[in-house]
Each structure stands twice: as C-alpha cells, then as structure tokens.
XYZ file of C-alpha atoms in Angstrom:
562
model
C 0.000 0.000 0.000
C 1.204 3.514 -0.702
C 2.516 5.570 2.169
C -0.457 7.451 3.667
C 1.567 9.562 6.095
C 0.751 13.272 6.062
C 3.615 15.644 6.805
C 2.908 18.580 9.081
C 4.976 21.626 8.167
C 6.758 23.379 10.990
C 4.959 26.637 11.917
C 7.148 29.600 11.060
C 7.208 33.297 11.857
C 8.305 35.434 8.902
C 10.976 37.986 9.676
C 10.088 40.289 6.788
C 13.776 40.477 5.949
C 14.144 40.178 2.201
C 15.912 36.988 1.227
C 16.187 35.500 4.708
C 12.637 34.158 4.675
C 13.390 32.571 1.286
C 16.447 30.652 2.424
C 14.660 29.477 5.621
C 11.498 28.615 3.657
C 9.252 30.896 5.673
C 11.182 32.466 8.537
C 12.123 31.476 12.087
C 10.458 28.604 13.973
C 7.281 29.987 15.530
C 7.015 29.673 19.288
C 10.661 28.644 19.654
C 13.974 30.368 20.446
C 16.523 31.104 17.730
C 20.131 32.022 18.379
C 21.881 34.721 16.338
C 25.591 34.721 17.079
C 28.553 36.586 15.698
C 31.353 38.990 16.479
C 30.890 42.675 17.221
C 29.546 44.742 14.319
C 28.072 41.883 12.306
C 24.471 43.112 12.667
C 22.933 40.908 15.399
C 21.043 43.687 17.169
C 19.840 45.239 13.916
C 18.657 41.845 12.670
C 16.712 41.273 15.891
C 15.239 44.788 15.845
C 14.077 44.376 12.247
C 12.458 41.087 13.226
C 10.453 42.847 15.961
C 9.514 45.925 13.914
C 8.323 43.877 10.933
C 6.349 41.616 13.251
C 4.577 44.600 14.806
C 3.958 46.520 11.565
C 3.412 43.758 8.979
C 2.224 40.660 10.763
C 0.264 41.992 13.738
C 2.589 40.406 16.292
C 3.676 42.777 19.100
C 7.143 42.257 20.465
C 9.371 42.796 23.500
C 12.993 43.894 23.211
C 14.920 43.173 26.383
C 18.375 44.683 26.214
C 21.173 43.991 28.641
C 23.590 46.482 27.047
C 21.902 49.344 25.141
C 19.422 51.725 26.709
C 16.025 52.118 25.058
C 16.753 55.675 23.873
C 20.098 54.603 22.376
C 18.487 51.695 20.562
C 15.744 53.921 19.125
C 18.314 56.470 17.920
C 20.489 53.816 16.294
C 17.729 52.390 14.099
C 15.972 55.687 13.321
C 18.152 56.075 10.202
C 16.454 52.981 8.772
C 13.009 54.501 9.206
C 12.173 52.520 12.359
C 10.096 54.559 14.810
C 10.526 52.521 17.974
C 9.120 55.253 20.209
C 6.001 55.427 18.065
C 5.521 51.651 18.217
C 5.964 51.729 21.986
C 3.334 54.479 22.235
C 0.939 52.384 20.123
C 1.405 49.372 22.376
C 2.976 47.300 19.609
C 6.437 47.202 21.121
C 7.931 47.139 24.602
C 11.586 47.917 25.272
C 13.146 47.043 28.602
C 16.747 47.730 29.533
C 18.016 45.401 32.238
C 21.199 46.575 33.875
C 23.442 43.669 34.827
C 26.591 44.385 36.826
C 28.792 41.400 37.504
C 30.260 43.060 40.568
C 26.806 43.332 42.095
C 25.888 39.681 41.494
C 26.386 37.295 44.357
C 26.117 33.745 43.144
C 24.602 31.352 45.649
C 23.103 27.946 45.400
C 19.670 29.530 45.175
C 20.589 32.091 42.506
C 18.485 31.806 39.320
C 16.716 33.817 36.596
C 13.324 33.860 38.254
C 13.395 37.640 38.448
C 14.096 37.866 34.710
C 11.168 35.570 33.946
C 8.833 37.725 36.035
C 10.025 40.926 34.382
C 9.918 39.464 30.883
C 6.537 37.876 31.521
C 5.086 41.201 32.655
C 6.345 42.950 29.477
C 4.933 40.180 27.291
C 1.539 40.240 29.000
C 1.309 44.043 28.970
C 1.134 44.200 25.137
C 0.219 40.612 24.280
C 3.604 40.023 22.697
C 4.241 37.175 20.294
C 7.900 37.953 19.653
C 10.813 38.473 22.025
C 14.429 39.568 21.633
C 17.090 39.067 24.313
C 20.250 41.067 23.503
C 22.827 39.776 24.450
C 22.853 36.569 26.429
C 26.543 36.827 27.469
C 25.772 39.868 29.587
C 22.906 38.051 31.267
C 25.085 35.087 32.239
C 28.200 37.099 33.035
C 27.861 36.344 36.748
C 27.691 32.566 36.391
C 30.846 30.576 36.987
C 29.358 27.151 37.596
C 28.948 25.417 34.170
C 26.259 23.072 35.466
C 24.218 25.971 36.865
C 24.726 27.890 33.633
C 23.507 24.963 31.552
C 20.498 24.472 33.808
C 19.486 28.133 33.640
C 19.915 28.185 29.863
C 17.573 25.228 29.552
C 15.129 26.929 31.895
C 15.211 30.122 29.802
C 14.676 28.322 26.509
C 12.009 26.104 28.025
C 10.183 29.132 29.456
C 10.133 30.731 25.985
C 8.703 27.569 24.421
C 6.102 27.180 27.173
C 4.861 30.709 26.518
C 4.751 30.078 22.741
C 7.047 33.033 22.028
C 9.081 33.349 18.862
C 12.375 34.585 20.216
C 15.727 35.799 18.946
C 18.572 35.526 21.411
C 21.817 37.183 20.377
C 25.220 35.925 21.442
C 28.837 36.907 20.975
C 31.143 34.704 18.919
C 33.420 32.500 21.001
C 36.906 31.147 20.463
C 36.621 27.971 18.398
C 32.878 27.766 18.984
C 29.754 29.650 17.966
C 29.224 31.386 21.322
C 31.366 32.204 24.304
C 29.691 29.665 26.552
C 29.455 27.029 23.808
C 26.095 25.855 25.180
C 23.470 28.116 23.617
C 23.733 26.587 20.152
C 22.861 23.142 21.499
C 19.591 24.166 23.160
C 18.453 26.523 20.379
C 16.041 25.266 17.731
C 17.590 27.501 15.095
C 21.128 28.866 15.002
C 22.191 31.621 12.602
C 25.818 32.673 12.364
C 26.586 36.228 11.227
C 30.043 37.142 10.023
C 31.681 40.442 9.159
C 34.680 39.286 7.167
C 37.547 41.410 5.831
C 39.364 40.192 2.705
C 41.953 42.378 1.003
C 40.785 45.390 3.058
C 37.186 44.948 1.864
C 34.435 44.029 4.308
C 31.668 41.592 3.410
C 28.862 40.499 5.715
C 27.830 36.861 5.430
C 25.116 34.741 7.027
C 24.840 31.002 7.520
C 22.030 28.952 9.026
C 24.007 26.472 11.101
C 21.001 24.408 12.123
C 17.228 24.493 11.901
C 15.381 21.725 13.695
C 12.445 20.297 11.802
C 12.924 22.287 8.595
C 14.942 22.372 5.418
C 17.027 25.481 4.878
C 19.794 26.939 2.770
C 23.108 25.629 4.025
C 25.567 27.841 2.182
C 26.984 31.177 3.234
C 24.849 34.051 1.996
C 25.945 37.664 1.661
C 23.715 40.216 3.319
C 23.615 43.966 3.085
C 23.006 46.656 5.704
C 22.368 50.157 4.372
C 19.746 52.903 4.444
C 17.133 50.414 3.161
C 17.755 48.019 6.054
C 18.844 44.400 5.810
C 18.608 42.308 2.670
C 19.935 38.790 2.167
C 20.854 37.232 -1.141
C 19.341 33.725 -1.090
C 21.222 32.017 -3.907
C 22.394 28.464 -3.374
C 22.797 27.350 -6.975
C 22.376 28.540 -10.525
C 19.587 26.470 -12.015
C 19.124 26.760 -15.776
C 15.330 26.741 -15.668
C 14.471 30.217 -16.883
C 12.302 30.765 -19.948
C 13.521 31.950 -23.350
C 11.435 35.003 -24.365
C 10.905 35.467 -28.104
C 9.834 39.118 -28.141
C 12.212 41.678 -29.610
C 13.807 44.736 -28.075
C 15.052 47.431 -30.432
C 18.354 49.108 -29.715
C 17.423 52.573 -30.955
C 20.345 52.369 -33.390
C 18.921 51.646 -36.840
C 22.187 50.350 -38.234
C 22.649 47.874 -35.388
C 19.069 46.601 -35.629
C 19.591 46.111 -39.368
C 22.591 43.862 -38.646
C 20.345 41.462 -36.701
C 18.101 39.060 -38.573
C 14.843 39.747 -36.682
C 15.619 43.474 -36.455
C 16.624 43.567 -32.771
C 17.744 41.491 -29.791
C 15.485 39.016 -28.007
C 13.957 40.254 -24.765
C 15.535 38.756 -21.680
C 18.882 38.419 -23.460
C 22.239 39.122 -21.873
C 24.200 41.381 -24.215
C 27.931 41.937 -23.845
C 29.452 45.133 -25.243
C 33.235 44.917 -25.157
C 36.022 47.109 -26.379
C 39.057 49.124 -25.446
C 38.870 52.446 -23.653
C 37.164 55.201 -25.635
C 35.377 52.978 -28.144
C 31.903 54.083 -27.008
C 30.744 51.117 -24.931
C 28.846 53.181 -22.368
C 27.228 55.389 -25.005
C 26.042 52.403 -27.034
C 24.500 50.880 -23.903
C 23.030 54.273 -22.948
C 21.392 54.473 -26.385
C 19.639 51.179 -25.700
C 18.544 52.476 -22.282
C 17.200 55.666 -23.874
C 15.263 53.676 -26.482
C 13.738 51.479 -23.762
C 12.710 54.481 -21.651
C 11.114 56.123 -24.700
C 9.024 52.962 -25.038
C 7.877 53.432 -21.438
C 10.034 50.638 -19.999
C 11.807 50.848 -16.639
C 15.601 50.817 -16.717
C 18.230 50.424 -13.990
C 21.891 51.374 -14.432
C 24.587 49.987 -12.122
C 27.669 52.149 -12.618
C 31.064 51.267 -11.181
C 33.262 53.966 -12.755
C 31.084 57.049 -13.277
C 28.315 58.774 -11.382
C 24.812 58.851 -12.771
C 25.115 62.590 -13.414
C 28.302 62.121 -15.401
C 26.779 59.365 -17.531
C 23.724 61.557 -18.212
C 25.952 64.524 -19.137
C 28.048 62.441 -21.511
C 24.944 60.919 -23.073
C 23.575 64.414 -23.736
C 26.504 65.008 -26.119
C 25.006 62.448 -28.506
C 21.449 63.685 -28.123
C 20.247 61.406 -25.296
C 18.228 63.000 -22.470
C 18.702 60.520 -19.638
C 17.943 63.190 -17.033
C 14.367 63.433 -18.311
C 13.925 59.668 -17.975
C 15.390 59.790 -14.470
C 12.973 62.546 -13.418
C 10.036 60.621 -14.867
C 10.910 57.620 -12.679
C 11.614 55.296 -15.591
C 15.384 55.391 -15.080
C 17.339 54.838 -11.885
C 21.091 55.077 -11.320
C 22.922 52.990 -8.708
C 26.554 54.101 -8.687
C 29.269 52.771 -6.356
C 32.995 52.271 -6.543
C 33.978 48.593 -6.952
C 36.243 48.862 -3.914
C 33.430 50.168 -1.698
C 32.045 46.679 -1.096
C 33.107 43.104 -1.594
C 31.824 41.046 -4.492
C 29.123 39.414 -2.409
C 27.873 42.765 -1.141
C 27.653 44.133 -4.674
C 25.692 40.996 -5.552
C 23.343 41.569 -2.613
C 22.802 45.208 -3.653
C 21.968 44.199 -7.209
C 19.572 41.512 -5.975
C 17.766 43.952 -3.680
C 17.525 46.723 -6.263
C 16.187 44.338 -8.921
C 13.409 43.213 -6.590
C 12.556 46.737 -5.473
C 12.646 48.594 -8.799
C 11.603 45.689 -11.087
C 13.240 47.005 -14.273
C 12.672 45.803 -17.821
C 16.281 46.534 -18.801
C 19.483 46.610 -16.749
C 22.824 48.117 -17.683
C 25.976 47.168 -15.738
C 28.913 49.394 -16.624
C 31.494 47.872 -16.571
C 31.790 44.377 -15.150
C 35.545 44.535 -15.738
C 35.784 47.074 -12.873
C 34.912 44.418 -10.289
C 37.937 43.096 -8.460
C 38.655 39.911 -6.583
C 40.179 36.451 -6.897
C 39.465 34.932 -10.300
C 37.329 32.080 -8.981
C 35.239 34.367 -6.733
C 34.888 36.956 -9.472
C 33.690 34.368 -11.970
C 31.213 32.951 -9.465
C 29.861 36.411 -8.625
C 29.441 37.344 -12.295
C 27.694 34.037 -12.985
C 25.254 34.711 -10.157
C 24.617 38.270 -11.362
C 23.817 36.994 -14.856
C 21.511 34.314 -13.481
C 19.786 36.770 -11.136
C 18.864 38.905 -14.119
C 18.002 36.049 -16.479
C 15.655 34.328 -14.030
C 13.634 37.558 -13.888
C 13.365 37.810 -17.681
C 15.195 41.147 -17.697
C 17.197 42.310 -20.706
C 20.741 43.057 -19.561
C 23.582 45.007 -21.141
C 27.047 44.341 -19.736
C 29.992 46.489 -20.774
C 33.527 45.271 -20.288
C 36.928 46.771 -20.939
C 39.450 44.895 -23.038
C 42.902 46.377 -22.817
C 44.307 44.652 -25.889
C 41.244 44.659 -28.126
C 41.381 40.917 -28.716
C 38.368 38.641 -28.712
C 39.606 36.362 -25.945
C 41.861 37.291 -23.040
C 43.037 35.641 -19.868
C 40.659 37.929 -17.963
C 37.575 36.795 -19.880
C 36.536 34.491 -16.984
C 34.126 32.679 -19.278
C 31.646 35.570 -19.209
C 31.441 35.884 -22.991
C 30.239 32.290 -23.301
C 27.384 33.046 -20.894
C 26.124 35.919 -23.029
C 23.361 35.575 -25.604
C 24.824 38.310 -27.801
C 28.233 39.918 -28.082
C 28.914 43.255 -29.743
C 32.562 44.220 -30.066
C 33.785 47.790 -30.464
C 37.283 48.504 -31.637
C 39.570 51.379 -32.551
C 41.297 51.083 -35.917
C 44.362 53.155 -36.772
C 45.160 54.172 -40.369
C 46.605 57.217 -42.088
C 47.367 58.889 -38.779
C 43.875 58.654 -37.307
C 41.768 56.360 -35.138
C 38.243 55.366 -36.054
C 35.652 53.371 -34.134
C 34.274 50.148 -35.588
C 31.563 47.699 -34.558
C 30.687 44.145 -35.413
C 28.442 41.473 -33.955
C 30.449 38.459 -32.845
C 27.452 36.352 -31.884
C 23.698 36.565 -31.422
C 22.169 33.302 -30.281
C 18.999 32.179 -31.992
C 19.144 34.627 -34.904
C 21.040 35.367 -38.078
C 23.263 38.426 -38.022
C 25.683 40.293 -40.213
C 29.324 39.343 -39.917
C 30.480 42.537 -41.616
C 32.272 45.357 -39.832
C 30.607 48.758 -39.515
C 32.092 52.146 -38.852
C 30.738 53.502 -35.538
C 30.065 57.252 -35.530
C 28.886 59.346 -32.560
C 27.613 62.887 -32.991
C 25.021 65.265 -31.569
C 22.478 63.416 -33.688
C 23.164 60.100 -31.962
C 24.962 56.947 -33.031
C 25.171 56.032 -36.686
C 26.658 52.960 -38.349
C 28.248 53.208 -41.795
C 29.326 50.343 -44.016
C 33.093 50.138 -44.049
C 34.955 50.034 -47.380
C 35.736 46.430 -48.220
C 37.656 45.852 -51.449
C 41.036 45.202 -52.977
C 42.522 47.879 -50.711
C 41.306 46.009 -47.628
C 38.896 47.213 -44.928
C 39.044 50.996 -44.674
C 37.303 53.340 -42.243
C 37.422 57.024 -41.407
C 39.417 59.315 -43.672
C 40.907 56.348 -45.512
C 37.396 55.212 -46.390
C 36.430 58.738 -47.486
C 39.588 59.083 -49.611
C 39.080 55.676 -51.169
C 35.415 56.393 -51.836
C 36.366 59.775 -53.370
C 39.019 58.075 -55.481
C 36.541 55.470 -56.655
C 33.951 58.163 -57.329
C 36.464 60.147 -59.398
C 37.443 57.006 -61.256
C 33.782 56.259 -61.874
C 33.255 59.798 -63.209
C 36.304 59.469 -65.456
C 35.034 56.160 -66.766
C 31.622 57.691 -67.273
C 33.079 60.619 -69.236
C 35.231 58.269 -71.293
C 32.209 56.147 -72.041
C 30.269 59.236 -73.101
C 33.121 60.306 -75.433
C 33.325 56.873 -76.972
C 29.593 56.826 -77.332
C 29.680 60.133 -79.172
C 32.374 58.764 -81.501
C 30.261 55.704 -82.174
C 27.284 57.950 -82.898
C 29.345 60.022 -85.322
C 30.724 56.942 -87.010
C 27.280 55.484 -87.281
C 25.986 58.736 -88.773
C 28.820 58.676 -91.309
C 28.060 55.099 -92.106
C 24.394 55.970 -92.435
C 25.293 58.725 -94.919
C 27.475 56.329 -96.848
C 24.657 53.839 -96.868
C 22.265 56.497 -98.227
C 24.703 57.386 -101.001
C 25.214 53.754 -101.871
C 21.475 53.240 -101.759
C 20.991 56.194 -104.149
C 23.701 54.861 -106.497
C 22.047 51.455 -106.347
C 18.710 52.959 -107.237
C 20.281 54.892 -110.187
C 21.953 51.714 -111.401
C 18.680 49.891 -111.143
C 16.942 52.642 -113.092
C 19.631 52.529 -115.820
C 19.359 48.784 -115.967
C 15.601 49.004 -116.300
C 15.873 51.605 -119.081
C 18.371 49.506 -120.951
C 16.159 46.453 -120.607
C 13.184 48.490 -121.895
C 15.194 49.760 -124.872
C 16.275 46.232 -125.674
C 12.728 45.010 -125.502
C 11.506 47.891 -127.764
C 14.197 47.216 -130.372
C 13.407 43.537 -130.315
C 9.697 44.269 -130.765
C 10.418 46.733 -133.600
C 12.699 44.272 -135.325
C 9.999 41.625 -135.033
C 7.438 43.941 -136.607
C 9.795 44.889 -139.403
C 10.622 41.238 -140.008
C 6.955 40.341 -140.257
C 6.293 43.222 -142.671
C 9.133 42.031 -144.900
C 7.727 38.521 -144.902
C 4.297 39.814 -145.777
C 5.656 41.894 -148.754
C 7.509 38.920 -150.139
C 4.417 36.796 -150.046
C 2.414 39.535 -151.723
C 5.010 39.852 -154.523
C 4.870 36.234 -155.301
C-alpha cells in the first residue's frame, strides 16, 4: 500500500527580511527560540530589531525587546536612520523595550541564585502588550555572573524552556566565542535555530555573510549568503545554486540604433537576453549601452543602471553630447542610477545590492557598466558574475554588460568565461590608419538569430549613433578618412570612366551617322543603277519588238510579190 503519512509543516514566523525568509522557507520557527551569534559589528542587534519591527507593523505580532547592554533611547536612535520609529511603536502598544542593567560586581552567586526575576520581568512585558515575539540582547551579559557550568547549563535550559512554554518566537543574540559559535558554547545546542553572522575582511574589503548552522524540523539553505546593511535596512541574497530553468522570451527589443538593428536578422535582440558590449577604452561602450537604455525608456520601460566607474550625473551629461536626455527619464521615474565604486564593497555585497535593487525597482532593462571594474580572486569573481547573470536572467530582464578589453582581442586571460554566458556579443574597436583612429563595430554572436558578420564604422555625434558600411575591397577594410579618400578616389574614377564612355559613345554615334550617310549614297547609287538597268532592258525590248514587226512586214511583202 502507498505511504499514507501526512507531513505537518513546521509553523514559522516570517521575519520580513528580504531573502532571509526565502532561504529558511518561511522564517524562524514559531514559538521557539533562535540564536543569532557573531562577532561585534556583524548586525545581530539590527537583525533582531528588524524582526520585531516587521512583526509589529506587517504581521500583527507585538514584540518585546529586552536589552542587557543598550538603553532604550540609544536603541531607538540607532535604528531611526532605517526609518524605524521605535518610540512610536511603543506608544501604540505594539512594542515594549526594557533595559536590564546587569553588573557582575553586584551579582552574588549562591546555590539559590536563578533567573526567576528575569522571567517575572519578561513575563510582565509580554503580558502588557500581548507580545508574540521576544528579543534578548545579548545573552553573554545576562550570564556574566555565572561561573558554575552546570548551573549555567540548567538556567539556559530553563530560559529556553520558558520561551517555548509561553509560545514566544524569540531571537537571542550571542557573541562569537573562540573555536565555537558562542562564548559559553552551550546556547547553540539548546536553540532550535542557530544563525551565524560574520563580518569578514578580505583584502581590506568588508563583506557580511550569514549562515544557518542548524534548523530543527525544517529544510534550509546551508551555504553562506551575503547580506547587506544600508539605508534600506537588511537584505539577504538567497542564492544556493544557478539552475538553468528560466524561460527563453521570443519578443524583440530594439536598440534605438537603426544600423545595429539592421545587422540582426529579426531586427533587434530578443527580450531577456544578456548582451555583452566589449572594447578598449574610448570605443563608445557606455554610449552604445546608454542608447539602448534611452530607447527602452522612450518605449515606457523601466531601466536600472549599475555604474562602477562614473556617477549617474556624469553618464547623463556624456549621453547628452550624442542627443540622449537621460535626465528626463530619471525625473520621470523610468530610469534609476545605482553608482558605487567597486572597492566600496566586496563582491558578495555588490551581488546583494543588485539583488535587492532588482526586486525593489523591477526594471525591464538593466545596464551594468562595466563588469571589468569588479575586483577579486578569479574564482570568486567568476562565481559572482555568474550569479549576477543568473539573477537577471531568471527575472526575464534584458541586460547590457559592458567590459573593458585592454588589448582589443576577442579572448583574453581575464575573460573568466563571461562571454560564453552571453546571448549576444557586440565588439567595439579602434582602428588606426593614415594617422587617425576610427571606431568600428561588429556582432560576434547573437544566439537564436542570423546576423551580419560585416564590420561597420561607428560614428557618434550630436544626432546620436550612426553605423556606416566600411569600405571592403582590394585595398582592404578601410574606415574614417581612408574610407572617405578611397570612396572619393573610386567616385572620381567612376566619373572618369563615365566621361570616357560618353566620349566613346559620341564617336560611335558620329561613325554610325557617317556610315548611315554612306549607306544612303550607296542606296541612291544602287537605285540609279537599277533605273539605268531598267531603261536599258526596256530599250532592248523595244528594239526587239520593232525588229519583229519589221521582219513580219518584210515577210508579208515577199508573199504579196509572189
């Protein structure tokens, strides 16, 4: 018989923290304690505060924040920059904040010492607002006066058991210990969920990471996940693997550059494609991508630009020189700039920022300029770029990536396999001839469509971007002045040939006229000869007739004389 067992999912309390609820498949275990541990500055208190605020404002679950270090006014001031109004929530009865002052010097440990007073105080705060969520920050301060490990373990179990008995969803923060998750090394064993926060510094760049160490009764993401703390709060990037299960849109997106669209079989790129624009410095990579952004905004589509080398204002100013008004699109809300130096964050933090901004702004087109500015170990850089590409592809967003190639070649040691991940690749290049440099463009690949394999000259002016067919002939491939000179030379040669042909045609006409005159004269002579011949024939015939008459008359006279 088939298995008739029915699984009961573990009740969970959503944190409201973007990404974290995804990797835990719903949030923290409801009615149970969870331990958040980590070193100083990794975001434990902010994580716990966000959990309480979101519970009170989004999910109708009041909460109690019991702090053993920060005063209530200090805590409220620290999170005010994120838009959290703790004082307002306290006034509305949705939040209770209690600061418990614990001085180790004032604690006298006896055989009867326990946390009964804490339970009474915490229970009163919970009952006063009907709290469903609790935060204890931090547990090391609470147990600072305990020296007996057995008593410490017993009181920890009492605390966690009390929380479960009251059905409270709790976050308990703890400091990172030496060689273990917490200083006491006991909290992680009695917690139903343990989350480790890390603020790691690699090559002078800080990256915050999160890992769910354990989660009783539930599946969860097991990898390390980058998370971001900024003015928008906390966001976690829940990516464990890159699954190739995204759809392949067939709609077209036009680039706004007629010559480039004409080089593509369908007349544009497929929507949802990843397009790589590569070239050396000064070839016009950013302006070509900006032209595609401008065209998308003029169609009413939302666009997001991640800039790593220039500010949004500088990109808009430069784009104005070729007739693009990106400022107008930005003011209309269709275009948003996110500019940051590559060295400001680690790779994982940049990835977390991109993930958060994609979910918040929901663009139709994304421009990342340039991906070659990102720095890090080759393996980490390749992994981060792969995840960025997959983040965008899974959302069906058209993406334009620019990258700098110092040598202008198609493949370099720094390619990192990115070009093979792209659906289309447009290469820009500077060509030098006759003492000048000219920009050229050609499409290296465009998956799923036919495309021109011919080079085009790439011109930028106040009227926008224009592509011109390069000269291709016996003199080779010529662009710029060389193309103009060659075209002028060929035009002059064509005019000379045309004039020569006209002269020869006139000579032929004259010769034909002369021949026609000769033919007329010969025709007249022929007619005269024919007339003379006819007259002679007539004379002969008359003489013959006269002779015949005369002969007959002679015969008749002879007969009469006889």
